[in-house]
Coordinates of C-alpha atoms in Angstrom, one line a residue:
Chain A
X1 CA 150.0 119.0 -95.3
X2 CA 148.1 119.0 -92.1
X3 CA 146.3 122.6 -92.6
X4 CA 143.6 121.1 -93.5
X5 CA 142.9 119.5 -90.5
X6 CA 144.0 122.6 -88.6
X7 CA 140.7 125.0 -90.1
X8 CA 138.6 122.4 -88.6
X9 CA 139.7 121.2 -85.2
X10 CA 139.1 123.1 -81.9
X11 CA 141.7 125.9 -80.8
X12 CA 143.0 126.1 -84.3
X13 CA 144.3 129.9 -83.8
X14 CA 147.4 128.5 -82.1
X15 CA 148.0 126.3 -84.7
X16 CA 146.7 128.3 -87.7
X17 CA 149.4 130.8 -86.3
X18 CA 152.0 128.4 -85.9
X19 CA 151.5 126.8 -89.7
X20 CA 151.6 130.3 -90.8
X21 CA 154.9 131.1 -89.0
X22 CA 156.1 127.6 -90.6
X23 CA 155.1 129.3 -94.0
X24 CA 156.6 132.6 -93.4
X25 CA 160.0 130.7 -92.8
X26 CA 159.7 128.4 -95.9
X27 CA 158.4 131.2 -98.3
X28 CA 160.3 131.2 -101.6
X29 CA 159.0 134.3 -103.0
X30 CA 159.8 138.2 -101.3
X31 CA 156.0 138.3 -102.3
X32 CA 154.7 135.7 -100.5
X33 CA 156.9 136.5 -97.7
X34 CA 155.4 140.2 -97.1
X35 CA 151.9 138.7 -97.8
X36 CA 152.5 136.2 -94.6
X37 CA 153.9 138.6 -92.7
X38 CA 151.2 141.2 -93.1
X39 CA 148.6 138.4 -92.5
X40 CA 150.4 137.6 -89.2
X41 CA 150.5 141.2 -88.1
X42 CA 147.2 141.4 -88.6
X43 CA 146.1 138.7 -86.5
X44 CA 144.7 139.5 -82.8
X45 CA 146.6 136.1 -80.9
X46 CA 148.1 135.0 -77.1
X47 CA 150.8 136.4 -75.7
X48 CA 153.0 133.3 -76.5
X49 CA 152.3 133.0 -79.9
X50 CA 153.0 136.9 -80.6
X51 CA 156.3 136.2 -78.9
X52 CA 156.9 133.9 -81.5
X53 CA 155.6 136.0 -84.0
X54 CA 158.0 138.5 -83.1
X55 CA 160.9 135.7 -83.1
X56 CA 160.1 135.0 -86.8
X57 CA 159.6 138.4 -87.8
X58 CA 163.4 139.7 -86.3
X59 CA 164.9 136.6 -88.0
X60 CA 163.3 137.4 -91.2
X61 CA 165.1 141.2 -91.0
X62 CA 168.2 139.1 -92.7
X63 CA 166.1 138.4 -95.5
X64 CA 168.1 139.5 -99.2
X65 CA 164.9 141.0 -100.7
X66 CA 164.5 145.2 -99.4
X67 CA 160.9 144.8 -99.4
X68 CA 160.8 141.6 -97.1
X69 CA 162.4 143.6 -93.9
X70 CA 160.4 147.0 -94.6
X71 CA 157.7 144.8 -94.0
X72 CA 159.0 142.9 -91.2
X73 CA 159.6 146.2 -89.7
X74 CA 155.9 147.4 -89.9
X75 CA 154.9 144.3 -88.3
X76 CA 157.4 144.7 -85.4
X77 CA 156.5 148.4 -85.1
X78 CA 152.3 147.2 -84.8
X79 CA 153.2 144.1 -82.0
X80 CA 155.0 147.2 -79.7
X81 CA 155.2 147.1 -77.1
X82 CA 155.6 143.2 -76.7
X83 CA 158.4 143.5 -79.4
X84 CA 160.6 146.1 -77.6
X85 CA 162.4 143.6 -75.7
X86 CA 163.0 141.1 -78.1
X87 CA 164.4 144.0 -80.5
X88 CA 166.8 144.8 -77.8
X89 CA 168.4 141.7 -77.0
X90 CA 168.4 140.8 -80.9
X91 CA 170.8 144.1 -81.4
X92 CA 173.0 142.9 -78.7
X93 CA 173.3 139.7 -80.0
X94 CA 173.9 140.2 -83.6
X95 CA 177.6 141.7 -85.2
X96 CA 175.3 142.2 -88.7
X97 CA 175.2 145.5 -89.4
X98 CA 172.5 145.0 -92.2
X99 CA 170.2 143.7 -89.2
X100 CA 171.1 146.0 -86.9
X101 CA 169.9 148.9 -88.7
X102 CA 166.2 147.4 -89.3
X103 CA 166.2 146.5 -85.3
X104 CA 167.2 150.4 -85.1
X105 CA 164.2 151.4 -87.4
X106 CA 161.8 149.4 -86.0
X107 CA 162.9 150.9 -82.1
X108 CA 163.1 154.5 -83.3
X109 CA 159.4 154.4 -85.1
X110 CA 158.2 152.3 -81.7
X111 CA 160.0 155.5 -79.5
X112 CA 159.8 153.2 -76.6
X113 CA 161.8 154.4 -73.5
X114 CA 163.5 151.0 -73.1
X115 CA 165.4 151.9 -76.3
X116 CA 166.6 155.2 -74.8
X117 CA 170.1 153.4 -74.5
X118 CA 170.2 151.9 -77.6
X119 CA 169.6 154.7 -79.6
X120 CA 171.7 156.8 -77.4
X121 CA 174.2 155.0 -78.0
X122 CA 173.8 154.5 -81.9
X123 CA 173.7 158.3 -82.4
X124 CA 177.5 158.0 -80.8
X125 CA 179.9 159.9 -78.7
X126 CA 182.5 161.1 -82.0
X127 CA 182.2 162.0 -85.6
X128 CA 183.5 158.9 -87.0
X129 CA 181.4 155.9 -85.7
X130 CA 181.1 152.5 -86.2
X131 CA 177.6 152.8 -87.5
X132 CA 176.0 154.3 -90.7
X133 CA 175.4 157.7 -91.1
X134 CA 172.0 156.9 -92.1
X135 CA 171.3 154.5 -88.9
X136 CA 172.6 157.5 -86.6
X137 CA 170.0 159.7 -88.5
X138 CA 167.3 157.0 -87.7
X139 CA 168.0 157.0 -83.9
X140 CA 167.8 160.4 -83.8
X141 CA 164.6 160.3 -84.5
X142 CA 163.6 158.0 -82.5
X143 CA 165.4 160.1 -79.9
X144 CA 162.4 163.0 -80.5
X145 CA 159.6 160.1 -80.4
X146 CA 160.7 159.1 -77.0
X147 CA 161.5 162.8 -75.9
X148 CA 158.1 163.8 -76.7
X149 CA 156.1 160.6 -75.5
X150 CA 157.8 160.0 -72.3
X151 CA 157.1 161.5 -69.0
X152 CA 160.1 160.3 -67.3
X153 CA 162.1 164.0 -66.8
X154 CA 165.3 162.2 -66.9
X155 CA 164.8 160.3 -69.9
X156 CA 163.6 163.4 -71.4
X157 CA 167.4 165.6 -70.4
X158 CA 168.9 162.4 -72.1
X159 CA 167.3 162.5 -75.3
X160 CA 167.6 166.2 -75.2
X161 CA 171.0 166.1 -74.6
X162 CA 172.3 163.5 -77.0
X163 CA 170.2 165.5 -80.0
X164 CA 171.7 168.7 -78.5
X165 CA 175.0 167.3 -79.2
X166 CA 174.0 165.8 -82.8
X167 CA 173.2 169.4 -83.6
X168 CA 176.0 170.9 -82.5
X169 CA 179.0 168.8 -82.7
X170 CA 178.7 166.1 -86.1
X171 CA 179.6 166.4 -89.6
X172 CA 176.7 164.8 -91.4
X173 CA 173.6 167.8 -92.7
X174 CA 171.6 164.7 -92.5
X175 CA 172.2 164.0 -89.0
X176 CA 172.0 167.4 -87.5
X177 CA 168.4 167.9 -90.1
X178 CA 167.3 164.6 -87.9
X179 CA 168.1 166.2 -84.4
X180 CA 166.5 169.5 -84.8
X181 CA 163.5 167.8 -86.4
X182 CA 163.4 165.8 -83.1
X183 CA 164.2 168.5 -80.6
X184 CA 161.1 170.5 -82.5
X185 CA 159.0 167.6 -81.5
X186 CA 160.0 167.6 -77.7
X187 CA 159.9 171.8 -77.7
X188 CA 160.8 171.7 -74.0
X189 CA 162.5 175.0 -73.3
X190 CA 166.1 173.5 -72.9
X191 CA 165.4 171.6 -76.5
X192 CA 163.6 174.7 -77.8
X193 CA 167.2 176.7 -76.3
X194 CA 169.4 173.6 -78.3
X195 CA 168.0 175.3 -81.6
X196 CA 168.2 178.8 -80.8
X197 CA 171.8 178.0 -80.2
X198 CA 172.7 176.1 -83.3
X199 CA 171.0 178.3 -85.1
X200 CA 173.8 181.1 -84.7
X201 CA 176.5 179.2 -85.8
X202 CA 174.8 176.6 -88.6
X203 CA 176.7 176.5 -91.7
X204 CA 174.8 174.5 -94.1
X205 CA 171.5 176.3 -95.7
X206 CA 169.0 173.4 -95.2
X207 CA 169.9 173.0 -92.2
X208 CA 169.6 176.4 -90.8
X209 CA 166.6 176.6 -92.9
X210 CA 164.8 173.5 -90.8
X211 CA 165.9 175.2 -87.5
X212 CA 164.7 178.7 -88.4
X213 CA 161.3 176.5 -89.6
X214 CA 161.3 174.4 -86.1
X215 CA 162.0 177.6 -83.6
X216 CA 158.8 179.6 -86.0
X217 CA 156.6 176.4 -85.4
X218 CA 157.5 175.7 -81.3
X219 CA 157.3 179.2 -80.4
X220 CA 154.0 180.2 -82.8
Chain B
X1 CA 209.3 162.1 -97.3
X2 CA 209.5 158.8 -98.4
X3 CA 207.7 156.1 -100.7
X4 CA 206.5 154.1 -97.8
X5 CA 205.1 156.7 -95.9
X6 CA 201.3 156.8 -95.6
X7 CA 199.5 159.9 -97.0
X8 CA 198.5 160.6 -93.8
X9 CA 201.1 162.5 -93.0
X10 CA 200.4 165.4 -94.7
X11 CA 199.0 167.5 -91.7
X12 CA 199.7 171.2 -93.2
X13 CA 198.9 173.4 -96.5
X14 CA 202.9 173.4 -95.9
X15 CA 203.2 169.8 -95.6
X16 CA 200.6 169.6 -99.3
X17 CA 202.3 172.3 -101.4
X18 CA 205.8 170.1 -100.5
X19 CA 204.0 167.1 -101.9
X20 CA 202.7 168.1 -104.6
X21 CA 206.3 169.2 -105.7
X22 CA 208.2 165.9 -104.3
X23 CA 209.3 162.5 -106.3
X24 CA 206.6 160.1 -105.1
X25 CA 203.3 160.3 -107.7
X26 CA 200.9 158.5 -105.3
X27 CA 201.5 161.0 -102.7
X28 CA 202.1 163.9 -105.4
X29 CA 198.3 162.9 -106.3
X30 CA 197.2 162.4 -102.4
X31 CA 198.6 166.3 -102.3
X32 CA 196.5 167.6 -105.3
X33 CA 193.6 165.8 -103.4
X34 CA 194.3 167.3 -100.1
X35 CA 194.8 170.8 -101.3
X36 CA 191.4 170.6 -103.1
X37 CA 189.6 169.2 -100.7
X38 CA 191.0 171.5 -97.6
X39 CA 190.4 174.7 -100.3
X40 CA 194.0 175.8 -100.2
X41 CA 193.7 179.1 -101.6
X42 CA 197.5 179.9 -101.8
X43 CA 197.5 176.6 -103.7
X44 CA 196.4 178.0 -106.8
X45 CA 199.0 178.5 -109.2
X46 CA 201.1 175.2 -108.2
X47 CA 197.9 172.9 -109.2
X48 CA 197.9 175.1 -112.4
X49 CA 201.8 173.9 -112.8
X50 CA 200.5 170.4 -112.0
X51 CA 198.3 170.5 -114.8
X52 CA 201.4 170.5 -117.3
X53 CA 202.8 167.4 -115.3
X54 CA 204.6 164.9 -117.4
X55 CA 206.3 162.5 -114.9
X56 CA 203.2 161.2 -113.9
X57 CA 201.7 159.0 -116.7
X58 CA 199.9 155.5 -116.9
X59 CA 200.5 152.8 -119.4
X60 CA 197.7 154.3 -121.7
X61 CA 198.9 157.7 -121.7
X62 CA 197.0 159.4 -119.5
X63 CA 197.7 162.1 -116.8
X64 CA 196.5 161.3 -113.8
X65 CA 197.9 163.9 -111.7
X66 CA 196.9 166.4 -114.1
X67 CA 193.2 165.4 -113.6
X68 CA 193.4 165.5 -109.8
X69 CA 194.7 169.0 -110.1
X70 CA 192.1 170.3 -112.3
X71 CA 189.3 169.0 -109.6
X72 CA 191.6 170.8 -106.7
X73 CA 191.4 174.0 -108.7
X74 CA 187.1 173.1 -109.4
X75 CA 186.9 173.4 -105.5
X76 CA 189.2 176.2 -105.1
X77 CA 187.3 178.0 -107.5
X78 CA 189.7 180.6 -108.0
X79 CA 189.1 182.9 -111.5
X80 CA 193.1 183.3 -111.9
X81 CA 193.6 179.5 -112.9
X82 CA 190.9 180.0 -116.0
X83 CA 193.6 180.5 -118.8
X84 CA 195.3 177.4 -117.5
X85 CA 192.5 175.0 -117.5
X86 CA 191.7 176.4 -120.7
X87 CA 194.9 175.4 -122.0
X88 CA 194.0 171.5 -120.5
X89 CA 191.5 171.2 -122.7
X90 CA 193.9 170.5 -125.6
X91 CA 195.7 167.3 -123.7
X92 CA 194.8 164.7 -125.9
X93 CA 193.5 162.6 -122.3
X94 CA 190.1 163.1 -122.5
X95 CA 189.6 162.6 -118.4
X96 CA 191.6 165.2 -118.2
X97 CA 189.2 167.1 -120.4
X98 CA 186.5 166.2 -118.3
X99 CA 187.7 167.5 -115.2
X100 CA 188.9 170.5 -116.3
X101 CA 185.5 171.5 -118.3
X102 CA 183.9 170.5 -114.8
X103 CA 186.0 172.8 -112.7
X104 CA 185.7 175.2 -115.6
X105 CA 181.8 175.4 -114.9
X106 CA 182.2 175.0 -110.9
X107 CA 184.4 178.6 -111.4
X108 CA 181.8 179.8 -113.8
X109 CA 184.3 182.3 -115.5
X110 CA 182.2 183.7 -118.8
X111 CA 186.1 183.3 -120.4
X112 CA 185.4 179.4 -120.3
X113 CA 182.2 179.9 -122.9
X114 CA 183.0 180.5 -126.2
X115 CA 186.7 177.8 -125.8
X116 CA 183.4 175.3 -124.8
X117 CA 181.2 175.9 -127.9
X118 CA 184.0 175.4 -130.2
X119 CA 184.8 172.2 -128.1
X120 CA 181.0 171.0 -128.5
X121 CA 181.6 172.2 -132.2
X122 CA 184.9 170.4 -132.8
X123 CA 185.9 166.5 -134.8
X124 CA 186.7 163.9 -132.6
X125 CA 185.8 162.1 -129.4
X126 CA 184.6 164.8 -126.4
X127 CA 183.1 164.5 -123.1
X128 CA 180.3 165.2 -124.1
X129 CA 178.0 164.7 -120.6
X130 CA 180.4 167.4 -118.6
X131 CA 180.1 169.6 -121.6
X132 CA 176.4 169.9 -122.0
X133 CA 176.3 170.1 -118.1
X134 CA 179.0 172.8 -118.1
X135 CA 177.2 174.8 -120.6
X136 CA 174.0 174.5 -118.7
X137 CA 175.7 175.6 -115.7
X138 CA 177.3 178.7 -117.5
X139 CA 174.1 179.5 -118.8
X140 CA 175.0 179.7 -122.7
X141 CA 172.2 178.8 -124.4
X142 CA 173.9 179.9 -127.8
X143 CA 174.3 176.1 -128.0
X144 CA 170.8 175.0 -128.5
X145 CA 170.4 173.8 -132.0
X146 CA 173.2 171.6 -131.6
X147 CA 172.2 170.6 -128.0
X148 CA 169.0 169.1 -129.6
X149 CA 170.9 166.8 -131.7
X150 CA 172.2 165.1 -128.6
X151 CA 168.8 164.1 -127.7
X152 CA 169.3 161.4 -130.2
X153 CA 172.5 160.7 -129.1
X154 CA 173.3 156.6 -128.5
X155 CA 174.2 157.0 -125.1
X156 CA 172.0 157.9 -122.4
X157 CA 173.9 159.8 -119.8
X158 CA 174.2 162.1 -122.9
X159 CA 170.4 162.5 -124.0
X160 CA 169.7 163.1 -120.3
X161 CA 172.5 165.9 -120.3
X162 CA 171.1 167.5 -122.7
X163 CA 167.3 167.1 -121.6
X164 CA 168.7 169.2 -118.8
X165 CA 170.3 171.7 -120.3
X166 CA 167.2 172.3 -123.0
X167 CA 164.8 172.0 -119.6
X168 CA 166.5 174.6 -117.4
X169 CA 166.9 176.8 -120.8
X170 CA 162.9 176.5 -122.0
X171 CA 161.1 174.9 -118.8
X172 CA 159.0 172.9 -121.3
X173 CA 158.1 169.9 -119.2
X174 CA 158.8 166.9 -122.0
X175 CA 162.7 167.6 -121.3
X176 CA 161.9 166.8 -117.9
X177 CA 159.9 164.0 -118.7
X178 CA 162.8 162.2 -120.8
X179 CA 165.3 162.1 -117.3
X180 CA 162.1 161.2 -115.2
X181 CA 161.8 158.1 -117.4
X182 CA 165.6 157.0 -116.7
X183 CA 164.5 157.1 -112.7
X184 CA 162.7 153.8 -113.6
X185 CA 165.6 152.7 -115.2
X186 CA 166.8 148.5 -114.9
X187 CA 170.4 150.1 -114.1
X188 CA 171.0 151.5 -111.2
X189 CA 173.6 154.0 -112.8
X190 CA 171.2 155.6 -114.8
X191 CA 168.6 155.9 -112.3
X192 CA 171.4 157.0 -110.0
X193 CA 172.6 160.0 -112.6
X194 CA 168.9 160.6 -113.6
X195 CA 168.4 161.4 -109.5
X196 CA 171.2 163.8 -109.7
X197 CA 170.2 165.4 -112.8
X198 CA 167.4 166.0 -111.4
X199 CA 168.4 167.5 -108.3
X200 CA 170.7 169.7 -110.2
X201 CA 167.4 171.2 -111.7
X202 CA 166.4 172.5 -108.6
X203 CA 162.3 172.9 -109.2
X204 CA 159.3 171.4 -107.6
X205 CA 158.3 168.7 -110.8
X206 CA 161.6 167.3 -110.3
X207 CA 161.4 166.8 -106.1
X208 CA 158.5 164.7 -106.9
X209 CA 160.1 162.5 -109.5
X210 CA 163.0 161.9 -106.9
X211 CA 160.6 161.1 -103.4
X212 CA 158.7 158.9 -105.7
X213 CA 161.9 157.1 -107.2
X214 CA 163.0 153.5 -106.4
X215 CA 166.6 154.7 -106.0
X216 CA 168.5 154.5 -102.2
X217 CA 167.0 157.0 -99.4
X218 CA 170.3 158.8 -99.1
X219 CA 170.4 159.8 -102.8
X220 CA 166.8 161.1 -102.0
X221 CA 167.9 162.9 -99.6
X222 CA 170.9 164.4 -100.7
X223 CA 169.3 165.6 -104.2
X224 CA 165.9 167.0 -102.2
X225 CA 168.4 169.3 -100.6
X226 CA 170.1 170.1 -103.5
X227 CA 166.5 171.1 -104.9
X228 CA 166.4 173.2 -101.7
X229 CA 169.3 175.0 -101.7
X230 CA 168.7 176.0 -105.5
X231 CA 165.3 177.2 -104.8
X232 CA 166.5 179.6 -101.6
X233 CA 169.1 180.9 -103.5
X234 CA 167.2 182.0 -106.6
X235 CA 166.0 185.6 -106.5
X236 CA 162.5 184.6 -107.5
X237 CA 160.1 187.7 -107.0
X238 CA 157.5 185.6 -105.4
X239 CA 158.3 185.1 -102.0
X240 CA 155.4 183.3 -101.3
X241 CA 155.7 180.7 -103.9
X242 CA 159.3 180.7 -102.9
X243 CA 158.1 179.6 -99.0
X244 CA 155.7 177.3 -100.3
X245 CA 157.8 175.5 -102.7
X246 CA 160.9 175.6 -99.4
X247 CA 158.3 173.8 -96.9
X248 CA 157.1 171.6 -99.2
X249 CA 160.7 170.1 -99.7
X250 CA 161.3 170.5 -96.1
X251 CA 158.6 168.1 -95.8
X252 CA 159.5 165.5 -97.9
X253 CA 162.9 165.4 -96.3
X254 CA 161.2 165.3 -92.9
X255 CA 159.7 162.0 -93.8
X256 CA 162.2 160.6 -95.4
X257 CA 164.1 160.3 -92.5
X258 CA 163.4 157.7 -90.5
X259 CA 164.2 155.6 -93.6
X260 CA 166.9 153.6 -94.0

């Protein structure tokens, strides 16, 4: 194995990074796995090698194990915003669903506004759609990160009114918790209006509880 | 309507009731389903003729349209179909049991008490989980004695049944402790029941045991807001444990939501 040459010889950080990727992919163990990957997200490096950093850590979301993506996720979420774009293009280019919804977590925890599509679109346009419930839920968080990060006004109206609709219009509790939970954290006056309106026709009890707890906490 | 036709098509409580009454048994069934799940009130007292059905029967004997109408009449919750599940619980299919006893305890009619002790009481193979749950939801703690026994019981969706019942009767915290353990549990089942047992409790000990479970996000969810809605619709007198306890779970759920 030719690590031991690598600790030695001059510039080593590009290759100590690139045996580590090498290990990362030929890990047997989920443990070993999340062990590499939190010792490459650790790791302060060029901007080419964190691109391929980022390359091994999206390809790695496949992985069988649960705790092997969670942690593949973290990493992604710490190399933002360099990982935004590679997250992107990796959701349009896979049909697995599994992966998809890890690319979603990692872009709503980011709240990057070059996801604003993305996770627009994820949340959906009608009750039944193609993706999870619980990926739907996800965006919609990451709806409120960007909403209350961004200072583009226009990006802001989007979110707003995507989370407006979530509240409003869908079936799933869990969905509608997620938007006024986000539209608490933007607490513009349109989102903080969004709540006051659902909260007059809310059905569920949790539900209505959150938004009675989110309009006492924006307006307090 | 024919055979062939998808279920679909039944678009009206009109359309159901029709069904329900018609040759075909798969769409007879879809009916019974419909009319439960769209709370047809009207529907009433043809599920309670559905639950003396005999042209719908499998190989083994059993009655599967009669279950299907006992769990329609669980949702509809109406008091006037008591005497007729009451009657179901002497079909020899013990599913059929089972759902009647549950939609027995989801009407919580005090007539369905004493015909359950003497069920817990009788010879013979019983549903035993739905009982000690029903019981527990009907509040008749005249059963404990024999309830303890079941904590030895060799199956454990029953000792965790009646841990439940004995918590919510006495609050003593080892009956607690004995479904906690099964959220650690190698099979997922158990862990799965043991997170809806638990969320069934409704109290703070058992929110806890549920965020800190290795059992899916959604189940976490679903049972923290089941913990919830228990605690706002108790009539505790101390409102401000009762708003402590409420944004506590709000909380939890809060942060478990950006998981997947």
């Amino acid at each position: 194995m030719n690590a031991l040459n690598i600790n030695n010889s001059e510039g080593s950080r590009d290759l100590d990074i690139a045996w580590l990727i090498q290990q990362l992919r030929r890990a047997s163990t989920p443990t070993d796995t999340v062990s590499l990957i939190q010792t490459l997200s650790a790791r302060k490096t060029t901007v080419e090698n964190t691109e391929e950093i980022i390359a091994a850590f999206i390809e790695i979301l496949s992985h069988h194990h649960p705790s092997v993506p969670a942690a593949a996720v973290e990493g992604l979420v710490k190399l933002a915003p360099h990982s935004v774009e590679p997250l992107i293009a990796a959701f349009r280019a896979s049909a697995d669903h599994g992966l998809q919804a890890y690319i979603v977590q990692a872009l709503a925890k980011i709240g990057d506004g070059r996801a604003l599509d993305l996770l627009l679109e994820v949340v959906g346009v009608e009750v039944a759609n193609h993706c999870q419930g619980n990926v739907r839920r996800v965006a919609a968080r990451g709806l409120g990160r960007i909403g209350s990060t961004s200072g583009d006004l226009e990006m802001i109206k989007r979110a707003i009114e995507k989370l407006t609709w979530a509240l409003l219009k869908t079936e799933d509790w869990a969905l509608r918790y997620a938007a006024t939970v986000s539209l608490q954290e933007i607490a513009t006056v349109e989102a903080i209006a969004s709540l006051q309106q659902a909260l007059t026709q809310e059905q569920d009890n949790t539900v209505q509880t959150r938004i009675k707890t989110a309009l006492e906490e924006v307006t307090s | 309507m024919t055979a062939t036709s998808p279920p679909e098509l039944i678009l009206s409580k009109e359309a159901a009731i029709a069904a329900l009454k018609g040759d075909d048994n798969q769409i007879r069934y879809y009916a019974a389903w419909w009319l439960g799940k769209h709370q047809v009130e009207e529907a009433w007292a043809v599920l309670c003729e559905a639950l003396e059905d005999d042209r719908y029967r499998t190989p083994q004997g059993g009655y599967p349209l009669r279950r299907q109408a006992a769990r329609a009449l669980g949702q509809l919750k109406n008091t006037q179909a008591v005497p007729a599940l009451l009657e179901a619980l002497n079909c020899e299919d013990l599913q059929l049991r089972e759902a009647a006893i549950q939609a027995l305890a989801a009407i919580g009619d005090s007539r369905a008490e004493k015909p359950l002790l003497e069920l817990l009481g009788s010879e013979g193979e019983q549903p035993l989980e739905a009982l000690i749950e029903a019981l527990g939801t009907l509040q008749v703690w005249s059963a404990q004695k024999q309830i303890e026994g079941f904590l030895e019981h060799n199956s454990e969706r029953v000792q965790c049944a009646a841990a439940r019942y004995l918590y919510i009767f006495t609050k003593e915290p080892q009956y607690i402790e004995r479904i906690i353990k099964n959220l650690t549990h190698p099979n997922m089942y158990l862990r799965w029941a043991a997170a809806f047992d638990l969320g069934a409790i409704g109290h703070i000990e058992a929110a806890e045991a549920i965020i800190n479970a290795k059992v899916a996000n959604s189940l976490k969810l679903l049972n923290l807001k089941r913990i919830l809605e228990s605690v706002l619709s108790s009539d505790r007198s101390d409102e401000v444990e009762k708003q402590k306890t409420t944004r506590l779970l709000l909380g939890a759920i809060d942060d478990l939501l950006i998981q997947l």
